[in-house]
CSV table of C-alpha atoms in Angstrom, one decimal:
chain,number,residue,atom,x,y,z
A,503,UNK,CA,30.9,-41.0,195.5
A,504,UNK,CA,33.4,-40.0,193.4
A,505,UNK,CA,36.5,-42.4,192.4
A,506,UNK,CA,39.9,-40.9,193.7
A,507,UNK,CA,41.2,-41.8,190.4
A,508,UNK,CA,38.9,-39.5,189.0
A,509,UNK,CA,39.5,-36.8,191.8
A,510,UNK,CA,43.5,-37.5,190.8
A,511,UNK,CA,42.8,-36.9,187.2
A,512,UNK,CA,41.0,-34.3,187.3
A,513,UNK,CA,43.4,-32.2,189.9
A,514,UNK,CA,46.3,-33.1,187.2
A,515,UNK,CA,43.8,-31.5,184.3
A,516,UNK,CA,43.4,-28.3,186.5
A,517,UNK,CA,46.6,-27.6,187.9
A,518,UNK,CA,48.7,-28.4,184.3
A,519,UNK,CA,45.9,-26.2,182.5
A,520,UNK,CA,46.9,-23.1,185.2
A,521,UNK,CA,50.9,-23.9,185.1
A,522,UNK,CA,50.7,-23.6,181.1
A,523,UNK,CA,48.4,-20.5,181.0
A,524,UNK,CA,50.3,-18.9,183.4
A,525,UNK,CA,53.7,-19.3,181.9
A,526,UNK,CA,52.0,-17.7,178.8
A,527,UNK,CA,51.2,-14.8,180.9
A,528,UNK,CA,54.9,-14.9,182.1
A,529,UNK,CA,56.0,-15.3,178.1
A,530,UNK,CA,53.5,-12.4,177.6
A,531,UNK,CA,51.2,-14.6,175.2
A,532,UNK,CA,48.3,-12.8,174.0
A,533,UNK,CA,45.2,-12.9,176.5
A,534,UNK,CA,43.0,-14.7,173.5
A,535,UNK,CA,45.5,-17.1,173.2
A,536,UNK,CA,46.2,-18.2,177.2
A,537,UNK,CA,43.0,-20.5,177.2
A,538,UNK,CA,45.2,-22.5,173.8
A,539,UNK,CA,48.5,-22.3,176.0
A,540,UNK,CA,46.7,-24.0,179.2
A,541,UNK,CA,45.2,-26.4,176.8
A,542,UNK,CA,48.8,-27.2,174.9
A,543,UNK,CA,50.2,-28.4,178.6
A,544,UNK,CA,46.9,-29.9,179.4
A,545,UNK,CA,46.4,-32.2,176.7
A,546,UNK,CA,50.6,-33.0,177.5
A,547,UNK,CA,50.7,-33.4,180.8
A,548,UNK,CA,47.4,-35.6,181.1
A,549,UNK,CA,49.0,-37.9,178.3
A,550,UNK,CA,52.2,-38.1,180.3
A,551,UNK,CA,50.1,-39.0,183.3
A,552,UNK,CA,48.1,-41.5,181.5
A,553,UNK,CA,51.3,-43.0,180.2
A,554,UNK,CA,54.0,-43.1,182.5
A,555,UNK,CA,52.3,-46.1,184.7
A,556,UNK,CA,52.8,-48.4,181.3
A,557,UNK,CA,56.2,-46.7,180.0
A,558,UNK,CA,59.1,-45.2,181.3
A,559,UNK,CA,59.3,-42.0,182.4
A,560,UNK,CA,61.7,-40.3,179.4
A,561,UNK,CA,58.9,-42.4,176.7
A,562,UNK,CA,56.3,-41.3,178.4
A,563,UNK,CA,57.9,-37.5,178.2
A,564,UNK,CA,58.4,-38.2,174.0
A,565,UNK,CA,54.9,-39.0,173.6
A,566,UNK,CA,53.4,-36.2,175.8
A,567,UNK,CA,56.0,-33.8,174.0
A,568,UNK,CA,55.4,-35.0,170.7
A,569,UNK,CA,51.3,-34.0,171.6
A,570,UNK,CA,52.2,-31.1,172.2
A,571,UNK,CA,53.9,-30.3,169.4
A,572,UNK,CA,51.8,-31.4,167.1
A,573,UNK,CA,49.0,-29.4,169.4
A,574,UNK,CA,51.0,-26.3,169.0
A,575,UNK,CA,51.8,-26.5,165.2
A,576,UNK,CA,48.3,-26.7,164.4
A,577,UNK,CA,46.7,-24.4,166.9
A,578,UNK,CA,49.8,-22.2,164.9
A,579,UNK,CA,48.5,-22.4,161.6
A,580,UNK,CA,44.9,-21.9,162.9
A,581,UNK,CA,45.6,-18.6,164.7
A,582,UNK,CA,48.5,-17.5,162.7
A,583,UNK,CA,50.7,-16.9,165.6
A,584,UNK,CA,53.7,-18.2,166.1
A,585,UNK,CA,54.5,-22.0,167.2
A,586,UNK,CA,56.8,-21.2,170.3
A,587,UNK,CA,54.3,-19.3,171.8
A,588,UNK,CA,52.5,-22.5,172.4
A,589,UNK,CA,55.3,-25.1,172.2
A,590,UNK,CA,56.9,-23.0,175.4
A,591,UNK,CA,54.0,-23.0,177.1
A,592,UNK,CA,52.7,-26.6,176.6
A,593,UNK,CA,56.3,-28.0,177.6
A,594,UNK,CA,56.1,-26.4,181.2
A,595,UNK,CA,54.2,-29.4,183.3
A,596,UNK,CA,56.8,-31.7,181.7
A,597,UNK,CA,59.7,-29.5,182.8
A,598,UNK,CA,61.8,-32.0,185.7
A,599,UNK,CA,62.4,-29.2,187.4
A,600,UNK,CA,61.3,-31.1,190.5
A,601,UNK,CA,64.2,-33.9,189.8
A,602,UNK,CA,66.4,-31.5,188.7
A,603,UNK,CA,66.2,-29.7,192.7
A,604,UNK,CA,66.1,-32.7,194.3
A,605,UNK,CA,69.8,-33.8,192.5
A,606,UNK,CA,71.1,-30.9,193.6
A,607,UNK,CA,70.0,-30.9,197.3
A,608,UNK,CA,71.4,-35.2,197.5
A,609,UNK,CA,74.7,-33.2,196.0
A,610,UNK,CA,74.9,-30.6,198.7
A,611,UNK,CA,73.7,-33.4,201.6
A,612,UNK,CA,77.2,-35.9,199.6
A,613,UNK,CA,74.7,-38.9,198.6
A,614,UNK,CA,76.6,-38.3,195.2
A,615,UNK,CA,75.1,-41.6,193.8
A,616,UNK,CA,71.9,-41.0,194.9
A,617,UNK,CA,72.6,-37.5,192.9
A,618,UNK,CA,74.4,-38.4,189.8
A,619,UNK,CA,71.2,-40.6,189.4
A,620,UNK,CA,68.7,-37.9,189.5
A,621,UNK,CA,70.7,-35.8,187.4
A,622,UNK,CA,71.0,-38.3,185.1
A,623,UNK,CA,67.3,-38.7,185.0
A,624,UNK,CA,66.7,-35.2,185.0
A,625,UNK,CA,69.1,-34.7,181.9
A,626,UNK,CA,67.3,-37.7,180.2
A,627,UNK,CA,63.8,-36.0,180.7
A,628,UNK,CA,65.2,-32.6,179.4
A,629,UNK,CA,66.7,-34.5,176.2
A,630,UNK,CA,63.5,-36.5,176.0
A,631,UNK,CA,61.4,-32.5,175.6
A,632,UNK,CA,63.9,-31.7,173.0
A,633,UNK,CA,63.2,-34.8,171.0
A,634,UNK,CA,59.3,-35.1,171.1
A,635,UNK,CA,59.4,-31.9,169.7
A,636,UNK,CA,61.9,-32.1,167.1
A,637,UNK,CA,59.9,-35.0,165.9
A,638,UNK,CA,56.4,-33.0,165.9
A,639,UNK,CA,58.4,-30.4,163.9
A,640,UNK,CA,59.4,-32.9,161.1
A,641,UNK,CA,56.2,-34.8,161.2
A,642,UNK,CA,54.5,-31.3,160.2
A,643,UNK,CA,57.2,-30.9,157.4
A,644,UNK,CA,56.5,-34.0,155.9
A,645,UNK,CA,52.8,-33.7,155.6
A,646,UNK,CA,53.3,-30.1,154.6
A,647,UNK,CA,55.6,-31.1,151.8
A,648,UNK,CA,52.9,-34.4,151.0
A,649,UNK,CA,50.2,-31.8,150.9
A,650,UNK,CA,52.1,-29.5,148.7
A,651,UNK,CA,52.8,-32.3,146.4
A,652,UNK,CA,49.7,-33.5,145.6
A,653,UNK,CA,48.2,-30.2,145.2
A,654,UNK,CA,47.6,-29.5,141.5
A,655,UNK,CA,49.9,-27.3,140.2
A,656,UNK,CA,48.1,-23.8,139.3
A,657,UNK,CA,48.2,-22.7,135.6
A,658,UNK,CA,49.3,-19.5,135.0
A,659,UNK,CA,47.1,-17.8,131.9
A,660,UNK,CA,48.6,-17.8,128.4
A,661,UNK,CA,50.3,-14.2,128.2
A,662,UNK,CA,49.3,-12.2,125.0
């Protein structure tokens, strides 16, 4: 018999892999490329699972953001298409979009604490996307510039 962990896991892995590749289709990604998309908010959403038992929920978002960043920049260089394409589609599992309804319906039922708290964790989770892929994008600056760097110079031929 199978482990319901397993079952869990692996329901995560499908259903992320579908949300992402079909926000590419909505973001009119190239067909070749939907299989990278779903993979982009795979790879994320399975580390944010793995993750947010041991960390905090808006950590947990950094690190799975930050994934797939890094994810998307280099499955951009490889295909020569352009980072958003998979940045956009790899961020959708992590999208609160669930806390984000849930504030609002505690606003319209006046629990306004219960709602100013899931707004506020909402907003945290948004800011937390933002910031996991900021720092992908500088990470891939710096070792762009540090492989630049210690690339010899070419030598241009004496002119006669």
């Amino acid at each position: 018999m199978i482990p319901p962990q397993i079952i869990s896991l692996s329901l995560h892995l499908i259903t992320s892999f579908i949300a992402s590749a079909a926000f590419g289709i909505l973001f009119n990604a190239p067909r070749r490329m939907l299989l990278h998309c779903g993979l982009a908010g795979m790879m994320g959403w399975i580390a944010y699972v793995l993750l947010s038992p041991r960390l905090d929920a808006v950590f947990a978002t950094v690190v799975a953001t930050f994934i797939v960043g890094v994810i998307s920049q280099t499955l951009a260089r490889i295909y020569k298409k352009p980072v958003i394409l998979f940045s956009v589609s790899g961020i959708i599992p992590l999208v609160p979009g669930g806390l984000a309804y849930d504030a609002m319906r505690q606003f319209v039922e006046s629990e306004y604490n219960l709602a100013v708290q899931l707004a506020a964790k909402a907003f945290l989770i948004s800011g937390s996307i933002a910031i996991g892929l900021v720092l992908s994008e500088v990470l891939n600056q710096m070792v762009f510039k540090l492989s630049r760097r210690q690339r010899p110079a070419k030598k241009e031929p004496p002119q006669s």
